[in-house]
Coordinates of C-alpha atoms and ligand atoms in Angstrom, one line a residue:
M1 CA 331.0 127.4 25.9
N2 CA 329.6 127.9 29.1
S3 CA 326.4 125.7 30.1
Q4 CA 323.0 127.9 29.9
P5 CA 321.7 128.7 33.1
L6 CA 320.1 126.2 35.6
L7 CA 316.4 127.7 35.3
I8 CA 317.1 127.8 31.0
R9 CA 318.0 124.5 31.8
A10 CA 315.1 123.4 33.6
L11 CA 312.9 125.0 30.9
N12 CA 314.5 123.1 28.1
N13 CA 313.8 120.2 29.7
Q14 CA 317.2 119.1 30.2
S15 CA 318.7 117.3 33.7
I16 CA 318.8 119.6 36.8
E17 CA 320.7 118.9 40.0
R18 CA 318.0 120.9 41.5
P19 CA 314.7 123.0 41.3
P20 CA 315.6 126.6 40.2
V21 CA 314.5 128.5 41.9
W22 CA 312.1 132.0 41.3
L23 CA 310.0 134.7 42.4
M24 CA 307.2 136.7 40.9
R25 CA 307.1 140.0 41.9
Q26 CA 310.1 139.0 43.9
A27 CA 310.9 142.9 43.5
G28 CA 309.0 145.1 45.1
R29 CA 307.3 146.4 48.2
Y30 CA 308.1 143.7 50.5
M31 CA 311.8 145.2 50.5
S32 CA 312.5 147.7 52.7
E33 CA 315.2 148.4 50.0
Y34 CA 312.5 149.4 47.4
R35 CA 310.6 151.0 49.5
K36 CA 313.3 153.3 50.1
L37 CA 314.0 154.0 46.4
K38 CA 310.0 154.3 47.1
E39 CA 310.6 157.7 49.0
K40 CA 312.3 159.5 46.0
Y41 CA 311.3 158.3 42.7
D42 CA 307.5 157.1 42.0
F43 CA 307.0 154.1 40.2
L44 CA 307.0 154.3 36.7
T45 CA 310.4 156.4 37.0
L46 CA 311.9 153.4 38.4
C47 CA 310.4 151.4 35.7
R48 CA 312.2 153.9 32.9
T49 CA 315.3 155.0 34.6
P50 CA 317.5 151.9 33.4
E51 CA 320.4 152.5 36.6
L52 CA 316.9 152.3 38.5
A53 CA 315.6 150.2 37.6
H54 CA 318.5 147.6 37.7
E55 CA 319.6 148.7 41.2
V56 CA 315.6 147.3 42.3
T57 CA 316.1 144.1 39.5
M58 CA 318.6 143.1 41.5
Q59 CA 317.7 143.3 45.0
P60 CA 315.9 140.4 46.3
I61 CA 319.6 138.3 44.0
D62 CA 321.0 140.3 46.1
A63 CA 319.7 139.8 49.6
F64 CA 318.0 135.9 48.5
D65 CA 320.1 134.5 46.0
M66 CA 317.8 133.5 43.9
D67 CA 318.6 131.3 40.2
A68 CA 317.4 134.3 38.3
A69 CA 316.3 137.8 38.0
I70 CA 312.9 139.2 36.1
V71 CA 313.3 142.7 34.7
F72 CA 311.4 145.4 37.0
S73 CA 308.3 147.0 35.0
D74 CA 305.2 145.8 34.8
I75 CA 303.0 144.7 32.4
L76 CA 300.9 148.3 31.2
V77 CA 304.4 150.1 30.5
P78 CA 304.2 148.3 27.2
A79 CA 301.2 150.4 27.1
T80 CA 301.9 153.9 26.2
A81 CA 302.9 152.4 22.5
L82 CA 299.3 151.9 21.9
G83 CA 298.3 155.3 22.9
F84 CA 296.8 155.3 26.2
D85 CA 298.0 157.0 28.8
V86 CA 299.1 154.6 32.2
D87 CA 300.1 155.6 35.4
F88 CA 300.1 153.5 38.5
N89 CA 299.0 155.0 42.1
P90 CA 299.2 151.9 43.5
G91 CA 297.3 149.4 40.8
P92 CA 296.9 150.5 36.9
V93 CA 294.8 154.0 36.5
V94 CA 294.7 154.2 32.7
A95 CA 293.0 157.7 31.6
N96 CA 291.8 156.9 28.7
R97 CA 289.6 153.2 28.9
V98 CA 288.5 151.5 25.7
E99 CA 284.6 151.8 26.0
S100 CA 283.5 151.0 22.4
A101 CA 284.5 148.8 19.3
E102 CA 285.2 152.2 16.6
Q103 CA 287.9 153.1 20.2
I104 CA 289.7 149.5 18.6
A105 CA 289.6 150.2 15.3
D106 CA 290.7 153.4 15.8
L107 CA 294.3 151.4 17.8
R108 CA 296.7 151.3 15.7
V109 CA 300.2 148.8 16.6
P110 CA 303.5 150.4 16.2
S111 CA 305.9 149.0 14.4
Y112 CA 309.2 146.9 15.8
E113 CA 311.5 149.5 15.0
E114 CA 309.2 152.4 16.8
L115 CA 308.7 150.2 20.0
E116 CA 312.9 149.8 19.6
Q117 CA 313.0 153.2 19.8
Q118 CA 309.8 154.1 22.8
F119 CA 311.5 152.0 24.8
G120 CA 315.3 152.5 24.8
F121 CA 314.5 151.8 28.2
I122 CA 314.1 148.1 28.6
T123 CA 316.9 147.6 25.9
Q124 CA 318.8 149.1 28.3
V125 CA 318.4 147.8 31.6
L126 CA 318.3 143.8 29.9
G127 CA 321.7 144.6 28.6
S128 CA 323.3 145.7 31.6
L129 CA 321.3 143.4 33.9
R130 CA 322.6 140.1 31.0
S131 CA 326.3 141.3 31.9
E132 CA 325.9 141.7 35.5
L133 CA 324.2 138.6 35.7
E134 CA 325.9 135.9 33.1
P135 CA 329.5 136.0 35.6
K136 CA 327.1 134.6 38.3
E137 CA 325.4 131.3 35.7
K138 CA 322.0 133.6 36.6
A139 CA 319.5 133.7 33.9
L140 CA 317.3 136.8 32.8
I141 CA 314.1 137.1 32.7
G142 CA 311.8 139.7 30.6
F143 CA 307.7 139.4 30.3
T144 CA 305.4 140.8 29.7
G145 CA 300.8 140.3 30.2
A146 CA 299.2 138.7 27.9
P147 CA 296.2 140.3 25.7
W148 CA 292.7 138.8 27.9
T149 CA 294.7 140.2 30.9
M150 CA 296.2 143.8 29.1
A151 CA 292.5 144.1 27.4
C152 CA 291.8 143.7 31.4
Y153 CA 293.6 146.7 32.3
L154 CA 292.8 148.8 29.3
L155 CA 288.7 148.0 28.5
K156 CA 286.6 150.6 30.8
Q157 CA 285.5 148.0 33.6
E158 CA 283.0 150.4 36.1
P159 CA 280.6 150.1 37.1
W160 CA 281.6 146.4 37.4
K161 CA 283.7 144.9 39.8
S162 CA 286.4 142.0 39.0
F163 CA 286.9 142.9 35.6
A164 CA 282.9 141.6 34.4
G165 CA 283.4 145.1 32.3
S166 CA 285.7 142.8 29.9
S167 CA 282.9 139.6 29.8
I168 CA 280.8 141.5 28.8
F169 CA 282.6 143.5 26.2
L170 CA 283.0 140.2 24.9
E171 CA 279.3 139.6 24.2
K172 CA 277.8 142.3 23.4
Y173 CA 281.8 143.4 21.2
P174 CA 283.0 139.6 19.9
D175 CA 284.8 141.4 16.7
A176 CA 286.1 144.2 18.5
M177 CA 287.7 141.5 21.4
A178 CA 288.3 139.6 18.6
S179 CA 290.8 142.3 17.7
F180 CA 291.7 144.5 20.3
L181 CA 293.7 140.5 21.2
E182 CA 294.5 140.4 17.8
K183 CA 296.5 143.3 18.5
L184 CA 298.0 142.8 21.8
S185 CA 299.2 140.1 20.9
D186 CA 300.6 141.9 17.7
L187 CA 302.0 144.1 19.8
L188 CA 303.4 141.8 23.3
A189 CA 304.8 139.3 20.5
D190 CA 307.1 142.1 19.3
Y191 CA 307.4 143.7 23.1
A192 CA 309.4 140.5 24.3
C193 CA 311.4 139.9 20.8
L194 CA 312.4 143.4 21.4
Q195 CA 313.8 142.1 25.0
I196 CA 314.5 138.7 24.0
A197 CA 317.0 140.7 21.1
S198 CA 318.1 142.8 24.7
G199 CA 319.6 140.0 26.3
A200 CA 317.0 138.2 28.2
Q201 CA 317.1 134.3 28.1
A202 CA 313.3 133.3 28.7
V203 CA 310.0 135.1 28.9
Q204 CA 306.9 134.9 30.5
I205 CA 303.5 135.9 29.7
F206 CA 301.7 137.2 32.8
D207 CA 297.5 136.1 31.9
T208 CA 296.5 136.7 35.5
W209 CA 292.9 137.3 34.5
A210 CA 292.9 134.3 32.5
G211 CA 290.5 132.1 35.3
N212 CA 288.0 134.2 34.1
L213 CA 287.1 133.3 31.4
G214 CA 285.2 130.0 30.9
V215 CA 286.7 127.5 29.2
D216 CA 284.7 128.0 25.9
N217 CA 285.1 131.5 25.5
F218 CA 289.4 131.1 27.0
N219 CA 288.6 128.5 23.8
K220 CA 287.7 130.4 21.5
F221 CA 288.8 134.0 22.3
S222 CA 292.0 133.4 24.0
L223 CA 293.7 130.6 22.9
P224 CA 294.7 131.3 19.6
V225 CA 295.9 135.2 20.3
L226 CA 298.3 133.4 23.1
N227 CA 299.7 130.4 20.5
K228 CA 299.9 133.2 17.9
L229 CA 302.0 134.9 20.4
V230 CA 304.2 132.7 21.1
A231 CA 304.7 131.2 17.7
K232 CA 305.7 135.0 16.7
V233 CA 308.2 134.4 18.9
K234 CA 309.1 131.6 18.3
E235 CA 309.6 131.7 14.6
R236 CA 312.4 135.1 15.2
H237 CA 313.8 133.2 19.2
Q238 CA 314.4 130.2 20.2
V239 CA 314.2 130.8 24.2
P240 CA 312.0 129.3 26.2
V241 CA 308.2 131.1 26.4
I242 CA 306.6 130.7 30.3
L243 CA 302.2 131.2 30.7
Y244 CA 301.5 131.8 34.1
L245 CA 297.4 131.5 34.1
G246 CA 296.1 132.6 37.5
N247 CA 292.9 131.7 38.9
S248 CA 292.4 129.2 35.9
S249 CA 292.5 125.3 37.1
H250 CA 289.3 125.3 35.4
L251 CA 291.7 125.9 32.4
N252 CA 293.7 123.3 32.9
G253 CA 292.3 120.8 30.1
C254 CA 293.8 123.6 27.8
L255 CA 296.8 123.6 28.0
N256 CA 297.2 120.6 25.6
S257 CA 296.7 122.8 23.1
L258 CA 298.9 125.7 23.6
N259 CA 302.3 125.7 22.5
F260 CA 304.4 126.9 25.3
D261 CA 307.2 126.0 26.5
C262 CA 306.4 125.3 30.4
F263 CA 303.3 126.6 32.6
S264 CA 303.6 128.3 35.7
L265 CA 300.1 127.7 37.8
D266 CA 298.9 128.9 41.0
H267 CA 298.3 126.3 44.1
R268 CA 294.8 125.5 43.1
S269 CA 296.2 123.4 40.6
N270 CA 298.0 119.6 41.5
L271 CA 301.1 119.9 39.1
T272 CA 301.8 115.5 38.5
S273 CA 297.7 115.5 37.5
I274 CA 299.0 117.6 34.8
D275 CA 301.9 116.4 35.2
E276 CA 300.2 113.0 34.1
S277 CA 297.8 115.0 31.7
L278 CA 299.9 116.4 29.3
E279 CA 300.8 114.6 25.6
T280 CA 304.2 116.4 26.1
K281 CA 306.4 116.6 28.9
K282 CA 306.7 120.3 29.4
C283 CA 308.2 121.8 32.2
L284 CA 305.6 123.5 34.9
Q285 CA 306.5 125.9 37.4
G286 CA 304.6 126.7 40.8
N287 CA 303.0 126.5 42.8
L288 CA 302.8 127.5 46.5
E289 CA 300.4 129.3 47.6
A290 CA 301.9 132.9 48.1
S291 CA 299.6 133.4 51.0
I292 CA 301.7 131.0 53.3
L293 CA 304.6 132.9 53.9
F294 CA 302.4 134.6 56.3
A295 CA 302.8 131.5 58.9
G296 CA 306.8 132.3 59.4
S297 CA 309.9 131.1 58.0
E298 CA 309.3 127.5 59.5
I299 CA 305.9 126.6 58.4
T300 CA 307.3 127.3 55.0
C301 CA 310.4 125.5 54.8
R302 CA 307.9 123.1 55.5
S303 CA 304.9 123.6 52.9
T304 CA 308.2 124.3 50.4
R305 CA 310.0 121.0 51.3
A306 CA 306.5 118.9 51.0
M307 CA 305.6 120.5 47.9
L308 CA 309.2 119.2 46.3
G309 CA 308.4 115.3 47.8
K310 CA 304.7 115.5 45.5
W311 CA 306.1 116.6 42.4
K312 CA 308.0 113.5 41.9
R313 CA 310.0 114.4 38.7
E314 CA 313.8 115.3 38.1
S315 CA 313.5 117.5 35.2
G316 CA 311.7 119.8 33.7
L317 CA 310.2 122.0 37.4
V318 CA 311.1 125.1 38.5
A319 CA 309.7 126.2 41.9
N320 CA 307.8 129.6 42.5
L321 CA 304.5 130.7 44.1
G322 CA 301.3 130.6 42.4
H323 CA 301.3 133.8 42.0
G324 CA 303.8 136.8 42.9
V325 CA 305.1 138.0 46.2
L326 CA 302.3 139.5 48.3
Q327 CA 303.1 143.0 49.5
K328 CA 304.4 142.9 53.3
T329 CA 305.3 139.3 52.4
P330 CA 307.9 138.5 55.9
R331 CA 310.7 138.7 53.6
D332 CA 312.6 135.6 56.0
S333 CA 309.6 133.9 54.5
V334 CA 311.6 134.4 50.9
R335 CA 314.9 133.3 52.0
A336 CA 313.4 130.7 53.9
F337 CA 311.2 129.5 50.4
V338 CA 315.0 129.7 48.9
E339 CA 316.7 128.3 51.1
E340 CA 314.3 125.2 51.0
V341 CA 314.4 124.8 47.4
K342 CA 318.8 124.3 47.3
Q343 CA 318.6 121.6 49.5
G344 CA 317.3 120.2 46.3
W345 CA 314.6 116.8 46.0
Ligands
LIG1 O1 298.5 141.0 40.1 C1 298.4 141.0 39.3 O2 299.3 139.6 39.0 C2 298.0 141.8 37.9 C3 298.4 141.7 36.5 C4 299.7 142.6 36.8 C5 300.5 144.1 37.1 N1 301.6 143.6 36.9 C6 299.2 144.6 37.3 C7 299.2 145.7 38.5 C8 301.6 141.6 36.7 C9 301.4 140.1 36.4 C10 302.4 142.8 36.6 C11 303.4 142.3 36.7 C12 304.8 142.9 36.9 N2 304.3 144.0 38.2 C13 306.1 142.4 38.2 C14 306.1 141.6 37.1 C15 307.6 140.7 37.3 C16 307.7 139.7 38.5 O3 308.4 140.7 38.8 O4 306.7 139.0 38.2 C17 306.3 143.6 38.3 C18 307.5 143.7 38.5 C19 305.9 144.7 38.8 C20 305.3 145.8 39.9 C21 305.0 146.5 40.5 N3 303.9 147.1 39.7 C22 305.1 147.3 41.6 C23 306.1 146.5 42.1 C24 304.0 148.0 41.6 C25 303.0 148.4 43.3 C26 303.3 150.1 42.9 C27 304.3 151.0 43.8 O5 303.7 151.7 43.9 O6 305.2 149.9 44.3 C28 302.9 147.4 40.8 C29 301.7 148.1 40.5 C30 300.9 148.0 39.8 N4 300.7 146.6 39.1 C31 299.6 146.5 40.8 C32 299.0 146.0 40.1 C33 297.4 144.7 39.8 C34 299.1 146.8 42.2 C35 299.4 145.9 42.5 C36 299.3 146.0 44.1 O7 298.8 146.8 44.5 O8 299.0 145.0 45.1

């Protein structure tokens, strides 16, 4: 049997000759190939048409040769299974956001079989991507949002900014919030399993807005449903699960209580001190500041080299940015980042 792709070996803390490299949101608007397709198709059509989603997913691999592809979709796509009416303009627009505890009580989580039926396009694109990537020895990543980050998009926010609506809802209706997060966790675990059953070799859970919660509320509301999600996936599949936490350095003390295989952290965190504070050795992923790429390829190379030099560990590492590639990022900088990591330690 062939050995596993470099990314999967890194996530499992096996020996690696160099860190694998991929970028969150590596397919998207900074690429002219993507913008060209967007002239013909809207975002949801790209996500829901397997041939188009396949093409978009492969665009950065063909251009920059990363070690892994992440299926092109959006974290809001599975929310339609709970009856949410989701569109993009270009950010997510949810017509029927939750405003009351009663609406949460009425939400019904579909069965795995119902998800299989509703998300045939995801299973198809993952299958065709796996067939293309396997001979190239590249890994295929699936993803979902984390319950809290999903709730941020699905709860009414106006007139507040920065998702304060979620924090207010949590304080006013703590039981309804806990129930909402449980339902989301159940749905997202099944959605992750569906992706694994269709060909994903690892899954990443995006908790982009994790840092909006203080430590106490994170521990009380978010951490249990994150662990429940990962446990449900692990019960059924032996694949590594990555947790991305955004804007979250105040939550680093909680990492020992989270049962994920890998933590993906933003540029605010120091991966060396996190490594030292973890009771069990875990793979770490990150964490070059995404805006540095606007400073050009030379500075990107230098900063990437500095990051590799600081890491001081020769296994269990994945090179990535601290958050998704920003729109209008110069493509030469993306190339420089990938190539610099490929030079090795
Ligand atoms: O920004 C965040 O991190 C917030 C949460 C989030 C969203 N989508 C909401 C969203 C996350 C983590 C995603 C994941 C996502 N979106 C992925 C994940 C996989 C990967 O590659 O890492 C991908 C591929 C997308 C794709 C995407 N979503 C694109 C290309 C766009 C722009 C739409 C267009 O017209 O081309 C979106 C819309 C979107 N989803 C936005 C947000 C906050 C708006 C983004 C913006 O305007 O910059």
